[in-house]
Structures are given as C-alpha cells and as structure tokens.
Short mmCIF file of C-alpha atoms in Angstrom, two decimals:
data_model
loop_
_atom_site.label_atom_id
_atom_site.label_comp_id
_atom_site.label_asym_id
_atom_site.label_seq_id
_atom_site.Cartn_x
_atom_site.Cartn_y
_atom_site.Cartn_z
CA MET A 27 -18.17 17.53 -0.06
CA HIS A 28 -15.75 18.47 -2.81
CA ILE A 29 -12.54 16.44 -2.82
CA LEU A 30 -9.39 16.46 -4.90
CA LEU A 31 -7.68 13.15 -5.44
CA LEU A 32 -4.06 13.25 -6.51
CA GLY A 33 -4.02 10.05 -8.54
CA GLY A 34 -7.37 8.37 -9.02
CA THR A 35 -6.98 5.63 -11.62
CA TRP A 36 -4.90 3.02 -9.77
CA PHE A 37 -5.52 0.69 -6.84
CA LEU A 38 -5.96 2.92 -3.75
CA GLY A 39 -6.76 6.05 -5.69
CA ARG A 40 -9.52 4.28 -7.53
CA ALA A 41 -10.93 2.90 -4.27
CA VAL A 42 -10.96 6.42 -2.78
CA THR A 43 -12.81 7.71 -5.83
CA ASP A 44 -15.34 4.85 -5.72
CA THR A 45 -15.99 5.39 -2.02
CA ALA A 46 -16.39 9.15 -2.37
CA ARG A 47 -18.76 8.77 -5.31
CA GLU A 48 -20.84 6.24 -3.37
CA ARG A 49 -21.26 8.93 -0.71
CA GLY A 50 -22.45 11.41 -3.28
CA TRP A 51 -19.35 13.58 -3.07
CA GLU A 52 -17.94 15.56 -5.98
CA VAL A 53 -14.51 14.32 -7.02
CA THR A 54 -11.76 15.98 -9.01
CA THR A 55 -8.85 13.77 -10.03
CA PHE A 56 -5.41 14.98 -11.02
CA ASN A 57 -3.01 12.71 -12.89
CA ARG A 58 -1.11 12.50 -16.15
CA GLY A 59 -3.89 10.58 -17.89
CA ARG A 60 -1.52 7.82 -19.04
CA SER A 61 -1.91 4.78 -16.77
CA ALA A 62 -5.64 4.13 -17.03
CA PRO A 63 -8.79 5.80 -18.35
CA ASP A 64 -10.44 8.48 -16.27
CA MET A 65 -13.30 7.22 -14.13
CA SER A 66 -16.84 8.18 -14.99
CA GLY A 67 -18.59 10.69 -12.80
CA VAL A 68 -15.45 12.63 -11.85
CA ARG A 69 -13.92 15.88 -13.04
CA PRO A 70 -10.52 14.93 -14.47
CA VAL A 71 -7.67 17.40 -14.63
CA HIS A 72 -4.55 16.19 -16.42
CA GLY A 73 -1.08 17.38 -15.61
CA ASP A 74 2.30 16.50 -14.17
CA ARG A 75 2.59 17.10 -10.43
CA THR A 76 6.34 17.53 -10.77
CA ARG A 77 5.71 20.77 -12.69
CA VAL A 78 4.78 23.82 -10.62
CA LYS A 79 2.99 25.33 -13.61
CA ASP A 80 0.63 22.34 -13.77
CA LEU A 81 0.05 22.48 -10.01
CA ASN A 82 -0.89 26.15 -10.20
CA ARG A 83 -3.26 25.39 -13.07
CA LEU A 84 -4.81 22.63 -10.96
CA ALA A 85 -5.40 25.09 -8.11
CA ASP A 86 -7.56 27.17 -10.45
CA HIS A 87 -10.11 24.32 -10.39
CA GLY A 88 -10.59 24.58 -6.61
CA PRO A 89 -11.67 25.02 -3.91
CA TRP A 90 -11.87 21.65 -2.18
CA ASP A 91 -12.85 20.49 1.26
CA LEU A 92 -10.25 17.73 1.18
CA VAL A 93 -7.17 16.67 -0.76
CA VAL A 94 -6.27 12.97 -0.70
CA ASP A 95 -2.77 12.24 -1.97
CA THR A 96 -2.29 8.61 -3.03
CA SER A 97 0.18 9.16 -5.84
CA ALA A 98 3.36 10.47 -4.18
CA SER A 99 5.26 7.18 -3.89
CA GLU A 100 7.86 8.35 -6.40
CA MET A 101 7.78 12.02 -5.43
CA SER A 102 10.56 13.79 -3.55
CA PRO A 103 9.71 15.82 -0.46
CA ARG A 104 10.39 18.99 -2.45
CA GLN A 105 7.85 18.00 -5.09
CA VAL A 106 5.23 17.22 -2.46
CA LEU A 107 6.02 20.56 -0.84
CA ASP A 108 5.44 22.36 -4.13
CA GLY A 109 2.07 20.67 -4.48
CA ALA A 110 1.00 21.40 -0.93
CA ARG A 111 1.93 25.08 -1.31
CA ALA A 112 -0.01 25.36 -4.56
CA LEU A 113 -3.11 23.77 -3.06
CA GLU A 114 -3.15 25.26 0.43
CA PRO A 115 -5.06 28.41 -0.60
CA VAL A 116 -7.88 26.32 -2.11
CA ALA A 117 -7.99 23.25 0.18
CA GLN A 118 -9.12 22.94 3.78
CA ARG A 119 -7.42 19.65 4.65
CA TYR A 120 -4.74 17.37 3.20
CA VAL A 121 -4.55 13.58 3.67
CA TYR A 122 -1.18 12.15 2.71
CA VAL A 123 -0.85 8.37 2.32
CA SER A 124 2.62 7.56 3.62
CA THR A 125 3.94 4.18 4.81
CA VAL A 126 5.33 2.38 7.86
CA ASN A 127 8.70 2.60 6.06
CA ALA A 128 8.89 6.16 7.40
CA TYR A 129 9.68 4.73 10.85
CA GLU A 130 13.32 4.28 11.75
CA GLY A 131 12.48 0.94 13.39
CA TRP A 132 10.58 -0.77 10.57
CA PRO A 133 10.71 -3.74 9.97
CA ASN A 134 12.78 -4.72 13.00
CA GLU A 135 10.74 -3.23 15.84
CA SER A 136 7.15 -3.06 17.02
CA LEU A 137 5.63 0.25 16.01
CA THR A 138 3.27 2.79 17.49
CA GLU A 139 2.72 6.33 16.33
CA SER A 140 5.07 7.54 19.06
CA CYS A 141 8.05 5.74 17.51
CA PRO A 142 10.62 7.97 15.78
CA ILE A 143 10.45 8.50 12.06
CA TYR A 144 13.41 9.36 9.87
CA GLN A 145 14.57 12.95 9.95
CA ALA A 146 14.23 14.61 6.57
CA LEU A 147 13.76 18.19 5.49
CA PRO A 148 10.50 19.09 3.72
CA ASP A 149 12.42 20.42 0.72
CA ALA A 150 14.78 17.45 0.32
CA ASP A 151 15.47 16.31 -3.22
CA ARG A 152 15.10 12.81 -4.70
CA ASP A 153 18.68 11.82 -3.81
CA TYR A 154 18.35 12.58 -0.11
CA GLY A 155 19.22 9.45 1.87
CA SER A 156 20.29 7.42 -1.16
CA GLU A 157 23.69 6.69 0.37
CA TYR A 158 22.02 4.49 3.02
CA GLY A 159 20.55 1.92 0.63
CA THR A 160 17.16 1.37 -0.95
CA THR A 161 15.07 0.65 2.16
CA ILE A 162 16.31 3.55 4.27
CA HIS A 163 16.31 5.89 1.28
CA TYR A 164 12.65 5.14 0.66
CA GLY A 165 11.79 5.62 4.32
CA MET A 166 13.63 8.94 4.50
CA GLN A 167 11.89 10.17 1.36
CA LYS A 168 8.46 9.31 2.77
CA ALA A 169 9.28 10.95 6.10
CA GLY A 170 10.36 14.05 4.20
CA CYS A 171 7.09 14.07 2.28
CA GLU A 172 5.20 13.89 5.57
CA SER A 173 7.22 16.85 6.80
CA ALA A 174 6.40 18.75 3.62
CA VAL A 175 2.65 18.29 4.09
CA ARG A 176 2.79 19.18 7.77
CA SER A 177 4.88 22.29 7.14
CA VAL A 178 2.15 23.70 4.91
CA PHE A 179 -1.11 22.34 6.32
CA GLY A 180 -0.13 22.07 9.99
CA GLU A 181 -3.07 20.89 12.11
CA ASN A 182 -5.11 20.34 8.94
CA ALA A 183 -2.81 17.52 7.82
CA THR A 184 -3.55 13.81 8.16
CA LEU A 185 -0.76 11.27 7.69
CA LEU A 186 -1.68 7.64 7.05
CA ARG A 187 1.01 4.98 7.44
CA PRO A 188 -0.23 1.67 6.02
CA GLY A 189 1.83 -1.49 5.84
CA VAL A 190 0.56 -3.94 3.22
CA ILE A 191 -2.61 -3.06 1.31
CA LEU A 192 -4.44 -5.88 -0.49
CA GLY A 193 -7.72 -6.21 -2.33
CA PRO A 194 -9.37 -5.93 -5.75
CA GLY A 195 -7.23 -4.00 -8.20
CA GLU A 196 -3.88 -4.79 -6.55
CA TYR A 197 -1.09 -4.11 -9.02
CA VAL A 198 1.91 -5.19 -6.91
CA GLY A 199 1.00 -8.86 -7.30
CA ARG A 200 1.22 -10.29 -3.78
CA LEU A 201 -2.25 -11.70 -3.19
CA PRO A 202 -2.89 -12.39 -6.90
CA TRP A 203 0.22 -14.59 -6.97
CA TRP A 204 -0.95 -16.65 -4.00
CA LEU A 205 -4.38 -17.01 -5.57
CA ARG A 206 -2.99 -18.18 -8.91
CA ARG A 207 -0.62 -20.56 -7.17
CA SER A 208 -3.47 -21.99 -5.10
CA GLU A 209 -5.53 -22.42 -8.25
CA ARG A 210 -2.80 -24.65 -9.76
CA GLY A 211 -3.20 -27.01 -6.83
CA GLY A 212 -0.95 -29.79 -5.57
CA PRO A 213 1.46 -29.25 -2.69
CA VAL A 214 1.85 -25.52 -2.08
CA LEU A 215 5.03 -24.30 -0.39
CA ALA A 216 3.98 -22.26 2.64
CA PRO A 217 6.55 -20.04 4.37
CA GLY A 218 7.46 -20.03 8.05
CA ARG A 219 4.70 -20.83 10.53
CA ALA A 220 0.97 -21.18 10.02
CA GLY A 221 0.37 -19.18 13.19
CA GLN A 222 2.50 -16.21 12.15
CA THR A 223 0.49 -13.03 12.59
CA VAL A 224 -0.09 -10.92 9.47
CA GLN A 225 -1.74 -7.50 9.20
CA PRO A 226 -2.67 -6.68 5.60
CA VAL A 227 -5.48 -4.17 5.29
CA ASP A 228 -8.14 -4.05 2.58
CA VAL A 229 -7.78 -1.23 0.06
CA ARG A 230 -11.45 -0.31 0.48
CA ASP A 231 -11.01 0.09 4.23
CA VAL A 232 -7.99 2.34 3.71
CA ALA A 233 -10.02 4.42 1.28
CA ALA A 234 -12.92 4.82 3.69
CA PHE A 235 -10.58 5.82 6.50
CA ALA A 236 -8.73 8.32 4.30
CA LEU A 237 -12.00 10.13 3.65
CA GLY A 238 -12.98 10.34 7.30
CA ALA A 239 -9.79 10.37 9.36
CA PRO A 240 -9.16 13.32 11.66
CA SER A 241 -5.94 15.30 11.71
CA GLY A 242 -2.82 13.57 12.99
CA ALA A 243 -0.70 10.54 12.16
CA PHE A 244 -2.13 7.01 12.09
CA ASN A 245 -0.80 3.52 11.46
CA VAL A 246 -3.20 1.76 9.12
CA ALA A 247 -3.12 -2.01 9.57
CA ALA A 248 -5.44 -4.83 10.57
CA PRO A 249 -5.63 -5.48 14.33
CA ARG A 250 -2.58 -7.27 15.71
CA GLY A 251 -3.16 -10.97 16.34
CA ARG A 252 -6.38 -11.23 14.36
CA ASP A 253 -5.07 -12.85 11.15
CA THR A 254 -2.39 -15.43 10.40
CA MET A 255 -0.38 -16.54 7.40
CA GLY A 256 -2.06 -19.92 7.65
CA GLY A 257 -5.50 -18.34 7.59
CA LEU A 258 -4.57 -16.26 4.58
CA LEU A 259 -3.25 -19.20 2.56
CA GLU A 260 -6.11 -21.50 3.54
CA ALA A 261 -8.52 -18.82 2.34
CA CYS A 262 -6.67 -18.71 -0.99
CA LEU A 263 -7.05 -22.47 -1.36
CA ASP A 264 -10.69 -22.34 -0.37
CA VAL A 265 -11.80 -19.67 -2.85
CA THR A 266 -9.88 -21.25 -5.74
CA GLY A 267 -11.51 -24.67 -5.34
CA ASN A 268 -9.37 -26.52 -2.78
CA ARG A 269 -7.13 -28.12 -5.39
CA GLY A 270 -4.03 -28.01 -3.24
CA HIS A 271 -2.65 -28.42 0.25
CA LEU A 272 -0.11 -26.44 2.23
CA VAL A 273 3.35 -27.78 3.03
CA TRP A 274 5.11 -25.59 5.56
CA ALA A 275 8.84 -24.89 5.44
CA ASP A 276 10.73 -23.30 8.33
CA ASP A 277 12.45 -19.97 7.88
CA ASP A 278 15.91 -21.53 8.03
CA VAL A 279 15.06 -23.99 5.26
CA LEU A 280 13.86 -21.20 3.01
CA ALA A 281 16.93 -19.12 3.80
CA ARG A 282 19.22 -22.05 2.96
CA HIS A 283 17.57 -22.28 -0.45
CA GLY A 284 18.02 -18.56 -1.02
CA VAL A 285 14.34 -17.71 -1.10
CA ARG A 286 14.01 -13.92 -1.24
CA GLU A 287 11.91 -12.60 1.59
CA TRP A 288 8.83 -10.54 0.79
CA THR A 289 8.77 -11.39 -2.92
CA GLU A 290 9.48 -15.03 -3.89
CA LEU A 291 6.93 -16.15 -1.31
CA PRO A 292 4.93 -12.93 -1.02
CA LEU A 293 4.32 -11.48 2.45
CA TRP A 294 6.91 -13.78 4.09
CA ARG A 295 9.48 -11.84 6.08
CA THR A 296 11.41 -12.85 9.17
CA ALA A 297 12.07 -9.42 10.70
CA ARG A 298 10.15 -9.40 13.97
CA GLY A 299 8.52 -6.02 13.45
CA THR A 300 7.07 -6.71 10.00
CA TRP A 301 3.67 -7.61 11.40
CA ALA A 302 3.89 -5.76 14.72
CA VAL A 303 2.23 -2.48 13.77
CA GLU A 304 -0.13 -1.11 16.40
CA SER A 305 -3.20 0.51 14.83
CA VAL A 306 -5.39 1.16 17.87
CA LEU A 307 -5.35 4.92 17.31
CA ALA A 308 -6.71 4.50 13.79
CA GLN A 309 -9.36 2.07 14.98
CA ARG A 310 -10.51 4.57 17.59
CA ALA A 311 -10.62 7.23 14.89
CA GLY A 312 -12.86 5.15 12.64
CA LEU A 313 -10.73 2.56 10.83
CA THR A 314 -12.75 -0.61 10.31
CA CYS A 315 -11.00 -3.67 8.87
CA ARG A 316 -13.12 -6.28 7.17
CA PRO A 317 -12.24 -9.98 7.57
CA LEU A 318 -9.19 -11.04 5.59
CA VAL A 319 -11.16 -13.88 4.01
CA GLU A 320 -13.45 -11.27 2.46
CA THR A 321 -10.47 -9.51 0.91
CA VAL A 322 -9.24 -12.81 -0.50
CA ARG A 323 -12.66 -13.75 -1.85
CA ASP A 324 -13.28 -10.39 -3.50
CA THR A 325 -9.81 -10.25 -5.05
CA TRP A 326 -10.35 -13.68 -6.57
CA ALA A 327 -13.74 -12.61 -7.89
CA TRP A 328 -12.11 -9.53 -9.40
CA LEU A 329 -9.50 -11.66 -11.15
CA GLN A 330 -12.09 -14.18 -12.33
CA ALA A 331 -14.12 -11.39 -13.88
CA GLY A 332 -11.30 -10.87 -16.35
CA ASN A 333 -9.92 -7.67 -14.84
CA GLU A 334 -6.29 -6.88 -15.45
CA PRO A 335 -4.20 -4.91 -12.96
CA VAL A 336 -2.49 -1.76 -14.09
CA ALA A 337 0.87 -2.79 -15.53
CA HIS A 338 3.58 -2.32 -12.94
CA PRO A 339 7.21 -3.53 -12.84
CA ARG A 340 6.88 -4.89 -9.29
CA TRP A 341 4.43 -7.56 -10.47
CA SER A 342 7.22 -9.65 -12.00
CA ASP A 343 9.18 -9.61 -8.73
CA HIS A 344 6.69 -11.88 -7.00
CA GLY A 345 6.55 -15.65 -6.98
CA VAL A 346 8.93 -18.55 -6.60
CA ASP A 347 10.05 -20.54 -9.64
CA PRO A 348 8.17 -23.89 -9.80
CA VAL A 349 11.44 -25.85 -10.05
CA LYS A 350 12.81 -24.16 -6.95
CA GLU A 351 9.53 -24.71 -5.13
CA ALA A 352 9.52 -28.41 -6.03
CA LYS A 353 13.06 -28.82 -4.72
CA ILE A 354 12.15 -27.31 -1.35
CA LEU A 355 8.93 -29.28 -1.17
CA ALA A 356 10.84 -32.50 -1.75
CA GLU A 357 13.17 -31.69 1.13
CA VAL A 358 10.55 -30.73 3.70
CA SER A 359 8.29 -33.62 2.70
CA GLY A 360 11.09 -36.15 2.99
CA GLY A 361 10.94 -36.99 -0.68
#
C-alpha cells in the first residue's frame, strides 16, 4: 500500500504514520516542515496546502492507494476542495478526519450518523458561518470540508467524525493536565458526577481505523456507557502514584464559581449530548477502542519519558487556577 498523509508530524498524523509503517506500507507526508521534524522511513514532501501550485507539485509524487487528511482543521472548504481536485487523478480513496462539531445537534443532542449536519457549500471560504459564533462557524466549516471531499471523491470518500481524541502525543492538553494535577496530589477537584459517561477515543485506535475504514461517514468514539469521568480520574491518580483523592463538586457549584466548561476542568461539559455519540457503525466497520485506563497509562509513560508535545496555543487554555480550585474545594468539603 502507498498512502499519502496530509500532515504527519503531529498527534493523529504521527499515529497514522506509525501505524502504516508498522504494517509495512509506504508513506508520503505532506506538510510545511515547520512544526516538527519529518519522521524517519517516510517520503516527505514540503509545501503549503493553501497554495494550488504546491498541491499540483505534490500530485506529481503520486499515485497513492489512499489519502488520509488529518491536517485540515484550519482549512476552509474551498482549500480542501482545491486539494481534493489536485489529488483525485492520482489517489484511489480519500479519508477526511472531520469532527462531531459538523452535526447541527452537537453538543446538545444524542448523535447518530443519520443526524443532520450543517449545510455548507464545498467551495465556501473561511468566513462562511462566522456570523453565528465560534462553535457554529467551526461546525459549518467542517461540514463544508466534508462536502468538498465528497464532491470530488464520491463513493471513494470516507468521513470520520471523532469527538475527543486522547493518548500519547496529545498537544491540546486535556489528559496531560489531569495527569499533572493528579501527580501533585492532595484533594483534587472533580467535576460533576463520578458516574458521568465519557467517550474519549485513543489516538492509535483512530489511526488504525482511518487506515482501514470503508467508504461512508462514521462517528468515532468509545462505546457509549463503557467509561466514566470517575474511572478516568481514578486512573490518573493510580498511574501517578495515588498521591491524591477526588472531591466531587456538582455542576451548579462549578457554574456558580464561574468554572469554564471543557477547559478549566478538562472534559467537563454539562450539555447532554457531549458524551452521547453513537459509534456502532464504526465498530461494525472495524473500530476497536482499547480500555481508557490503557490510554491514561501510556500517556503518562510518554510524559515521564521526557517527551514534549508540539507547541499549541490551546494548551494554555486548560486547567483551573490552584487558588480557585482551593476555594471550591473548601466549599464542597465544608471547610
């Protein structure tokens, strides 16, 4: 197999490359060559995917059996369309990694692949949907990118819609923050309910599915009801030496203290559809999700080995200030 990876040096892209190389596949990566060194054993092509000239030059390095696109998070539909058109003559299939944000109902509703996604033209520009606010704008952009890929590759397109991806190499900072906080020990502010279902999926499992998924659209999330917030945080305490203990605070208490959902206490969100993503279709098509405790353990081992995530501005968004945490802990503990 010859694959082209759009990206290849960051989190998911790197996991796709690792998985493909383990299978003995030949990998070409296309990126700007700025964020991280090229991986060994691949054929790197450097260029800017926002420039049609660079995309056409990339096509000269084909053909490929498969294109996996992990790097379009900041691309407009029109830019993805340009890339798909340039690559279609030299690529058999195209896997586009989208997001559950493409659904009109996320995060307020339970989701299956039959739920409506935002309507967006495949040649929409970067401003399309911006008048509706950040969340909807992002969802409309991703839906437009999906439309762009489908308009060119048709039945040879695969659309993956993950929710939260965790694991070694994470650059957003969600799981690493919980691990570092658990390492500090003492009372650890835990959000909401211990039994709250969560559905993060391991980056390595997403990578494996991306390389083997059939055509169509698939939600990519851990099975509903399998994992809980309590289980996740207890695993963080366990792998970091059990120096702390969890103190749970109800949603209304956290809201009263102005705790920002999703970031100050990472992965905490009260919208009922946040962790209600049905992924049965993906599981039937080959998605296998390893135990969440394994993801936690391996991420901690990756951090302990001295690895540093790729610098990303979202990292600093995560984590509650210790003074604010102490104030809430005092209230819920009766201190």
